[in-house]
């Protein structure tokens, strides 16, 4: 199965995104600690810190590559593309922090090839991105091809498909691992809580009808089966960018 929905029709594409969004909503990369008492009382909880917009890892070329790539994974139609919802900022900030350094992984040797059931087996994610992007761009240059950002969309799709299916060997890292990491991070930035830097104005949540981090639904239990229209709320409050 091809991971990215760029060539799918709108109904299938939206249905596909709705189907996978729950994973991204519930699994942000660098989980934050939300503290407060039970029962909850107004103004007594400790809100999460918003992401740091100055936290940057990518250089200009890497940022351009990731922008082009995520916009092929989730392109724009009547809904915003991945980069339009801040996915690149989200990934950039994550790679500049503890996730990028691999602090949640065991990174000491000896290193052996792992099984798919053993989860992430690559180097620190920031290094994975840096090496994979460099390998892809260098490979295109050696083949006399334009840079990835200058390729027509159908050729960008072909390259991403080859990575996703393990058909494109990279020089210094595993192409399929890079693609799967990029795809997962794209979903997290698109559908995650906007406190982490993506999902601007909670547009992705509005698209799928997700109400966000509301504290209490008891007033709406007896709604007689009628659809409920909620404005979504971030764990950081009503975050509009």
XYZ file of C-alpha atoms in Angstrom, residues 32-218:
187
model
C 4.315 17.026 27.739
C 3.353 16.634 31.378
C -0.016 18.121 32.301
C -0.458 18.503 36.027
C -3.440 19.443 38.164
C -5.655 18.262 40.961
C -8.699 15.998 40.933
C -11.403 17.152 40.879
C -10.306 19.858 38.484
C -10.728 23.479 39.582
C -10.382 26.502 37.303
C -6.920 28.107 37.196
C -5.380 25.439 39.442
C -3.999 23.183 36.700
C -0.556 23.812 35.218
C -0.992 24.467 31.484
C 1.564 23.105 29.036
C 4.264 25.333 27.660
C 3.676 26.250 24.042
C 6.290 25.066 21.582
C 9.259 27.334 21.018
C 8.987 28.959 17.554
C 12.695 29.723 17.684
C 13.662 26.051 18.100
C 15.049 25.143 14.702
C 17.070 22.217 13.358
C 16.722 22.359 9.565
C 18.928 24.450 7.333
C 17.223 26.194 4.410
C 17.715 23.299 1.989
C 16.421 20.699 4.444
C 13.411 22.819 5.302
C 12.567 23.255 1.610
C 12.833 19.483 1.083
C 10.571 18.660 4.035
C 8.039 21.304 2.976
C 7.811 19.809 -0.508
C 7.680 16.236 0.812
C 4.952 16.707 3.422
C 2.833 18.584 0.887
C 2.910 15.490 -1.314
C 1.927 13.344 1.655
C -0.998 15.625 2.542
C -1.600 18.001 -0.366
C -4.034 20.891 -0.378
C -7.531 20.731 -1.771
C -10.403 22.500 -0.031
C -8.532 21.601 3.133
C -5.033 22.931 3.898
C -1.879 21.042 3.011
C 0.524 19.732 5.632
C 2.837 22.739 5.477
C -0.098 25.150 5.588
C -1.079 23.684 8.955
C 2.424 24.100 10.387
C 3.694 20.529 10.015
C 7.175 21.705 8.989
C 7.430 23.967 12.047
C 6.266 21.079 14.216
C 8.867 18.638 12.849
C 11.611 21.272 12.940
C 10.978 22.067 16.611
C 10.734 18.382 17.530
C 14.068 17.580 15.873
C 15.670 20.507 17.703
C 14.600 19.025 21.042
C 14.718 15.792 22.998
C 12.926 13.762 20.300
C 15.514 14.746 17.711
C 18.329 13.774 20.063
C 16.757 10.347 20.582
C 16.387 10.733 24.322
C 13.402 8.384 24.363
C 15.446 5.606 22.700
C 18.341 3.421 23.761
C 21.157 4.834 21.618
C 24.204 2.941 22.931
C 25.960 0.127 21.086
C 26.359 -2.593 20.081
C 24.064 -2.049 17.108
C 22.411 -4.853 15.190
C 19.620 -4.941 12.633
C 16.324 -5.166 14.474
C 13.058 -6.810 13.565
C 10.011 -4.769 12.492
C 8.263 -5.864 15.689
C 10.990 -4.209 17.773
C 10.012 -0.689 16.800
C 12.296 2.155 15.803
C 15.831 0.867 15.194
C 17.587 3.812 13.520
C 19.876 6.525 14.823
C 18.638 9.658 16.570
C 15.787 11.074 14.471
C 17.559 14.384 13.799
C 20.526 12.526 12.338
C 18.195 10.254 10.354
C 16.561 13.290 8.728
C 19.881 15.015 8.037
C 21.526 11.982 6.457
C 18.502 10.823 4.476
C 17.769 14.254 3.000
C 21.434 14.681 2.056
C 21.514 11.213 0.453
C 18.360 11.893 -1.585
C 19.563 15.281 -2.808
C 23.064 13.990 -3.591
C 21.622 11.013 -5.454
C 19.464 13.259 -7.606
C 22.438 15.510 -8.362
C 24.657 12.560 -9.360
C 21.905 11.338 -11.687
C 21.707 14.755 -13.325
C 18.226 15.334 -11.926
C 16.875 18.587 -10.436
C 16.712 18.977 -6.679
C 13.682 17.335 -5.064
C 11.875 20.645 -4.621
C 12.234 21.343 -8.357
C 10.895 17.982 -9.529
C 7.347 17.876 -10.915
C 4.819 16.484 -8.412
C 4.496 13.123 -10.162
C 8.261 12.524 -9.908
C 8.252 13.577 -6.275
C 5.513 10.992 -5.732
C 7.551 8.323 -7.514
C 10.559 8.995 -5.297
C 8.488 8.926 -2.103
C 6.774 5.730 -3.243
C 10.138 4.066 -3.851
C 11.255 5.040 -0.344
C 8.015 3.804 1.228
C 8.317 0.412 -0.471
C 12.020 -0.035 0.279
C 13.026 0.200 -3.363
C 15.323 3.221 -3.059
C 18.623 2.482 -1.319
C 20.187 5.458 0.450
C 23.914 5.666 1.038
C 24.065 6.344 4.769
C 20.700 5.300 6.186
C 17.594 3.251 5.466
C 15.203 4.950 3.072
C 12.107 3.110 4.228
C 12.800 3.972 7.872
C 13.185 7.617 6.893
C 9.922 7.597 4.953
C 7.979 5.901 7.745
C 9.389 8.392 10.265
C 8.538 11.345 8.021
C 5.015 10.005 7.466
C 4.410 9.452 11.178
C 5.765 12.900 12.058
C 3.605 14.462 9.343
C 0.477 12.886 10.821
C 1.443 14.004 14.311
C 2.015 17.582 13.172
C -1.204 17.669 11.143
C -3.555 16.105 13.696
C -1.787 16.669 17.023
C -2.674 19.292 19.576
C -1.661 22.752 18.305
C 0.288 23.337 21.520
C 3.036 21.337 19.792
C 3.246 23.752 16.853
C 1.170 22.086 14.118
C -2.559 21.820 13.354
C -2.864 25.597 13.062
C -6.188 26.963 14.211
C -7.194 23.324 14.829
C -8.249 23.084 11.180
C -7.478 19.352 11.005
C -9.692 18.741 14.025
C -12.504 20.698 12.405
C -12.099 18.622 9.258
C -12.645 15.343 11.118
C -15.059 16.673 13.756
C -12.732 16.171 16.730
C -13.699 18.406 19.678
C -10.227 18.577 21.205
C -9.302 18.563 24.881
C -12.635 19.405 26.475
C -12.793 18.738 30.191
C -16.407 17.701 30.611
C -19.078 16.345 28.243
C -21.791 15.783 30.831
